[in-house]
Amino acid sequence: EAGVAQSPRYKIIEKRQSVAFWCNPISGHATLYWYQQILGQGPKLLIQFQNNGVVDDSQLPKDRFSAERLKGVDSTLKIQPAKLEDSAVYLCASSLMGGGGSYSYNEQFFGPGTRLTVL
Amino acid sequence: DAKTTQPPSMDCAEGRAANLPCNHSTISGNEYVYWYRQIHSQGPQYIIHGLKNNETNEMASLIITEDRKSSTLILPHATLRDTAVYYCIDPANAGGTSYGKLTFGQGTILTVHP
């Protein structure tokens, strides 16, 4: 099956500019996640969607970051305006379901990520 | 914050077993232990998970102590392609009512050398 697709793979911008990332999850996956991974650290969840609704955005810097998943399929993550500390790899992942109500596990499948450099 | 503790780095000779430890002393009775790995310039990849019993799949084996406060991921015959960062995932946020959230720590950088 096709994996999680992300674009662009690389992006270089000046601080205070805007940037958008796109993610197309695996077909049929209800849950979509955006992670930020700063160099040398593990990924950090920014936002989680269940279909087209937000489940968790507690760590999303909402003054500059926004994300949407309008039709419950693909998603965009936007940064406006960018800061130097936003330089990171932005990972998108998807899973069949998001858990909830039981301790069953559902595997997350990650895309290759978008490497953002803010100058 | 992550509730797991892993050594920052380990080395392993190609063809030998790689044993990666993880402490999760705050784990509760219903929480799974999960392992993912991240090869350079790729997204993380699921390896294995377990609750109480030891688990094995085509990638690895997972040994969980009886008190469930620690576990060991075993790659039985490590290859150069197994060089990666290995994450033992915070079990409190990896399933159940937490909607599948993964909380990654720093992980262990495993280097497999010839």
CSV table of C-alpha atoms in Angstrom, one decimal:
chain,number,residue,atom,x,y,z
A,1,GLU,CA,0.0,0.0,0.0
A,2,ALA,CA,1.1,3.6,-0.6
A,3,GLY,CA,2.6,5.3,2.5
A,4,VAL,CA,2.1,8.7,4.0
A,5,ALA,CA,3.0,11.4,1.5
A,6,GLN,CA,4.4,14.8,2.4
A,7,SER,CA,5.5,17.8,0.5
A,8,PRO,CA,7.7,19.6,0.1
A,9,ARG,CA,10.7,17.6,1.4
A,10,TYR,CA,12.8,20.6,2.0
A,11,LYS,CA,12.0,24.3,2.5
A,12,ILE,CA,14.2,27.3,3.3
A,13,ILE,CA,12.6,30.6,4.3
A,14,GLU,CA,13.5,33.8,6.0
A,15,LYS,CA,12.2,34.6,9.4
A,16,ARG,CA,8.8,36.3,9.5
A,17,GLN,CA,7.8,34.6,6.2
A,18,SER,CA,5.0,32.1,5.9
A,19,VAL,CA,5.2,28.4,5.0
A,20,ALA,CA,2.8,25.5,4.5
A,21,PHE,CA,3.3,21.8,4.5
A,22,TRP,CA,1.0,19.2,3.0
A,23,CYS,CA,0.3,15.6,4.1
A,24,ASN,CA,-1.7,12.9,2.4
A,25,PRO,CA,-2.3,10.0,4.8
A,26,ILE,CA,-2.7,6.3,4.0
A,27,SER,CA,-6.1,5.7,2.4
A,28,GLY,CA,-8.8,4.8,5.0
A,29,HIS,CA,-6.8,6.1,8.0
A,30,ALA,CA,-9.1,8.2,10.2
A,31,THR,CA,-6.5,9.7,12.4
A,32,LEU,CA,-3.8,12.1,11.3
A,33,TYR,CA,-0.9,13.6,13.4
A,34,TRP,CA,1.6,16.4,12.9
A,35,TYR,CA,4.9,16.2,14.8
A,36,GLN,CA,7.7,18.6,15.1
A,37,GLN,CA,11.2,17.1,15.5
A,38,ILE,CA,14.0,19.5,16.4
A,39,LEU,CA,17.5,18.3,15.7
A,40,GLY,CA,18.7,15.8,18.3
A,41,GLN,CA,15.3,15.4,19.9
A,42,GLY,CA,12.4,12.9,19.5
A,43,PRO,CA,9.3,14.0,17.6
A,44,LYS,CA,6.8,16.1,19.5
A,45,LEU,CA,3.1,16.0,18.8
A,46,LEU,CA,1.7,19.3,17.6
A,47,ILE,CA,-1.8,18.3,16.6
A,48,GLN,CA,-4.0,15.2,16.1
A,49,PHE,CA,-7.1,14.9,13.9
A,50,GLN,CA,-9.8,12.3,14.1
A,51,ASN,CA,-11.4,12.5,10.7
A,52,ASN,CA,-11.7,16.3,10.2
A,53,GLY,CA,-12.0,17.1,13.9
A,54,VAL,CA,-9.2,18.2,16.3
A,55,VAL,CA,-8.6,15.7,19.1
A,56,ASP,CA,-5.4,17.2,20.6
A,57,ASP,CA,-3.7,20.5,19.8
A,58,SER,CA,-2.4,21.3,23.3
A,59,GLN,CA,1.2,21.7,22.1
A,60,LEU,CA,0.5,23.7,19.0
A,61,PRO,CA,1.7,27.3,19.2
A,62,LYS,CA,-1.6,28.7,18.1
A,63,ASP,CA,-0.4,32.2,17.7
A,64,ARG,CA,1.6,31.2,14.6
A,65,PHE,CA,0.8,27.6,13.7
A,66,SER,CA,-2.5,26.4,12.2
A,67,ALA,CA,-3.6,23.2,10.7
A,68,GLU,CA,-6.6,21.9,8.9
A,69,ARG,CA,-8.0,18.7,7.6
A,70,LEU,CA,-11.2,19.9,5.8
A,71,LYS,CA,-12.5,16.7,4.2
A,72,GLY,CA,-11.0,14.3,6.6
A,73,VAL,CA,-8.3,13.2,4.2
A,74,ASP,CA,-5.3,15.3,3.5
A,75,SER,CA,-4.0,18.0,5.8
A,76,THR,CA,-2.0,21.2,5.7
A,77,LEU,CA,0.1,22.7,8.5
A,78,LYS,CA,0.9,26.4,8.3
A,79,ILE,CA,3.4,28.6,10.1
A,80,GLN,CA,2.8,32.4,9.9
A,81,PRO,CA,5.2,34.1,10.7
A,82,ALA,CA,8.1,31.8,11.1
A,83,LYS,CA,10.7,32.1,13.7
A,84,LEU,CA,14.3,30.8,13.8
A,85,GLU,CA,13.3,28.3,16.4
A,86,ASP,CA,10.8,26.7,14.0
A,87,SER,CA,13.7,25.1,12.1
A,88,ALA,CA,12.9,21.4,12.4
A,89,VAL,CA,11.6,18.4,10.6
A,90,TYR,CA,7.8,18.3,10.4
A,91,LEU,CA,6.5,14.8,10.4
A,92,CYS,CA,3.0,13.6,9.4
A,93,ALA,CA,1.6,10.3,10.6
A,94,SER,CA,-1.6,8.5,10.2
A,95,SER,CA,-3.4,5.5,11.8
A,96,LEU,CA,-6.5,3.6,11.3
A,97,MET,CA,-8.1,4.9,14.5
A,98,GLY,CA,-7.1,6.9,17.5
A,99,GLY,CA,-7.8,4.5,20.3
A,100,GLY,CA,-10.1,6.0,22.8
A,101,GLY,CA,-12.2,3.9,25.2
A,102,SER,CA,-10.0,0.8,25.3
A,103,TYR,CA,-6.3,-0.1,25.6
A,104,SER,CA,-6.1,-1.4,22.1
A,105,TYR,CA,-3.2,-0.2,20.1
A,106,ASN,CA,-3.1,1.2,16.6
A,107,GLU,CA,0.2,1.6,14.7
A,108,GLN,CA,1.2,5.0,13.4
A,109,PHE,CA,2.7,5.2,10.0
A,110,PHE,CA,5.0,8.2,9.4
A,111,GLY,CA,5.8,10.1,6.3
A,112,PRO,CA,9.4,11.1,5.3
A,113,GLY,CA,9.0,14.6,6.8
A,114,THR,CA,9.6,18.1,5.6
A,115,ARG,CA,12.9,19.7,6.7
A,116,LEU,CA,12.3,23.4,7.4
A,117,THR,CA,15.2,25.8,7.7
A,118,VAL,CA,14.4,29.4,8.9
A,119,LEU,CA,17.2,31.9,8.3
B,1,ASP,CA,7.2,14.5,29.3
B,2,ALA,CA,8.4,11.0,28.4
B,3,LYS,CA,8.3,8.6,31.3
B,4,THR,CA,10.9,6.2,29.9
B,5,THR,CA,14.7,6.1,30.4
B,6,GLN,CA,17.0,4.8,27.8
B,7,PRO,CA,20.8,4.9,27.4
B,8,PRO,CA,21.8,7.6,24.9
B,9,SER,CA,23.9,5.4,22.7
B,10,MET,CA,25.0,1.8,22.1
B,11,ASP,CA,27.2,0.0,19.7
B,12,CYS,CA,26.8,-3.5,18.3
B,13,ALA,CA,28.8,-5.6,15.9
B,14,GLU,CA,27.1,-6.8,12.7
B,15,GLY,CA,25.6,-10.2,13.1
B,16,ARG,CA,25.5,-10.0,16.8
B,17,ALA,CA,22.4,-9.5,19.0
B,18,ALA,CA,21.6,-5.9,20.0
B,19,ASN,CA,19.9,-5.6,23.3
B,20,LEU,CA,18.4,-2.2,24.0
B,21,PRO,CA,17.1,-1.6,27.5
B,22,CYS,CA,14.3,0.8,28.7
B,23,ASN,CA,13.1,1.7,32.1
B,24,HIS,CA,9.4,2.6,32.5
B,25,SER,CA,9.0,2.4,36.3
B,26,THR,CA,5.7,4.4,36.3
B,27,ILE,CA,3.9,2.0,34.0
B,28,SER,CA,0.5,1.0,35.1
B,29,GLY,CA,-1.2,-2.4,34.7
B,30,ASN,CA,-3.1,-1.7,31.5
B,31,GLU,CA,-0.4,0.2,29.6
B,32,TYR,CA,1.5,-1.3,26.7
B,33,VAL,CA,5.2,-0.9,26.0
B,34,TYR,CA,5.9,0.3,22.5
B,35,TRP,CA,9.1,0.5,20.4
B,36,TYR,CA,9.7,2.6,17.3
B,37,ARG,CA,12.9,3.3,15.4
B,38,GLN,CA,14.0,6.1,13.2
B,39,ILE,CA,16.6,5.6,10.5
B,40,HIS,CA,18.5,8.7,9.4
B,41,SER,CA,16.3,11.1,7.3
B,42,GLN,CA,13.2,8.9,7.6
B,43,GLY,CA,10.1,9.1,9.8
B,44,PRO,CA,9.8,6.7,12.8
B,45,GLN,CA,8.8,3.1,12.1
B,46,TYR,CA,6.9,0.9,14.4
B,47,ILE,CA,8.8,-2.2,15.6
B,48,ILE,CA,6.9,-4.0,18.3
B,49,HIS,CA,4.7,-3.6,21.4
B,50,GLY,CA,3.8,-5.7,24.4
B,51,LEU,CA,1.8,-5.8,27.6
B,52,LYS,CA,2.9,-8.6,29.9
B,53,ASN,CA,4.2,-11.5,27.9
B,54,ASN,CA,7.3,-11.5,25.8
B,55,GLU,CA,6.6,-10.7,22.1
B,56,THR,CA,8.4,-11.6,18.9
B,57,ASN,CA,7.8,-10.6,15.3
B,58,GLU,CA,9.8,-10.5,12.1
B,59,MET,CA,11.8,-7.5,13.2
B,60,ALA,CA,12.6,-8.0,16.9
B,61,SER,CA,11.8,-9.6,20.3
B,62,LEU,CA,10.5,-7.7,23.3
B,63,ILE,CA,11.3,-9.0,26.8
B,64,ILE,CA,9.2,-7.4,29.6
B,65,THR,CA,10.2,-7.9,33.2
B,66,GLU,CA,7.6,-9.5,35.5
B,67,ASP,CA,7.1,-6.2,37.4
B,68,ARG,CA,6.7,-4.5,34.0
B,69,LYS,CA,9.0,-1.7,35.1
B,70,SER,CA,11.6,-2.4,32.4
B,71,SER,CA,11.9,-4.0,29.0
B,72,THR,CA,14.6,-5.0,26.5
B,73,LEU,CA,14.3,-4.8,22.7
B,74,ILE,CA,16.4,-7.5,21.1
B,75,LEU,CA,17.5,-7.4,17.5
B,76,PRO,CA,18.8,-11.0,17.2
B,77,HIS,CA,21.2,-10.5,14.3
B,78,ALA,CA,21.9,-6.9,13.8
B,79,THR,CA,22.8,-5.6,10.3
B,80,LEU,CA,24.2,-2.2,9.2
B,81,ARG,CA,20.7,-1.2,8.2
B,82,ASP,CA,19.6,-1.5,11.8
B,83,THR,CA,21.7,1.6,12.7
B,84,ALA,CA,19.0,4.0,13.9
B,85,VAL,CA,17.5,5.8,16.9
B,86,TYR,CA,15.4,3.4,18.9
B,87,TYR,CA,12.5,4.9,21.0
B,88,CYS,CA,10.8,3.2,23.9
B,89,ILE,CA,7.5,5.1,23.9
B,90,ASP,CA,5.9,6.6,26.9
B,91,PRO,CA,3.2,4.0,27.5
B,92,ALA,CA,0.9,6.3,29.3
B,93,ASN,CA,0.1,8.1,26.1
B,94,ALA,CA,0.3,5.5,23.5
B,95,GLY,CA,-3.2,4.1,23.5
B,96,GLY,CA,-6.4,3.8,25.5
B,97,THR,CA,-8.3,6.9,26.2
B,98,SER,CA,-5.3,9.1,25.2
B,99,TYR,CA,-6.3,8.7,21.6
B,100,GLY,CA,-3.1,7.0,20.5
B,101,LYS,CA,-0.8,9.9,21.3
B,102,LEU,CA,3.0,9.0,21.2
B,103,THR,CA,5.4,10.8,23.5
B,104,PHE,CA,8.9,10.3,22.3
B,105,GLY,CA,12.0,10.7,24.5
B,106,GLN,CA,15.6,11.1,23.3
B,107,GLY,CA,15.9,7.4,22.4
B,108,THR,CA,19.0,5.3,22.0
B,109,ILE,CA,21.3,5.8,19.1
B,110,LEU,CA,22.3,2.3,18.0
B,111,THR,CA,25.3,2.0,15.8
B,112,VAL,CA,25.9,-1.3,14.1
B,113,HIS,CA,29.5,-1.6,12.8
B,114,PRO,CA,31.1,-4.2,10.5
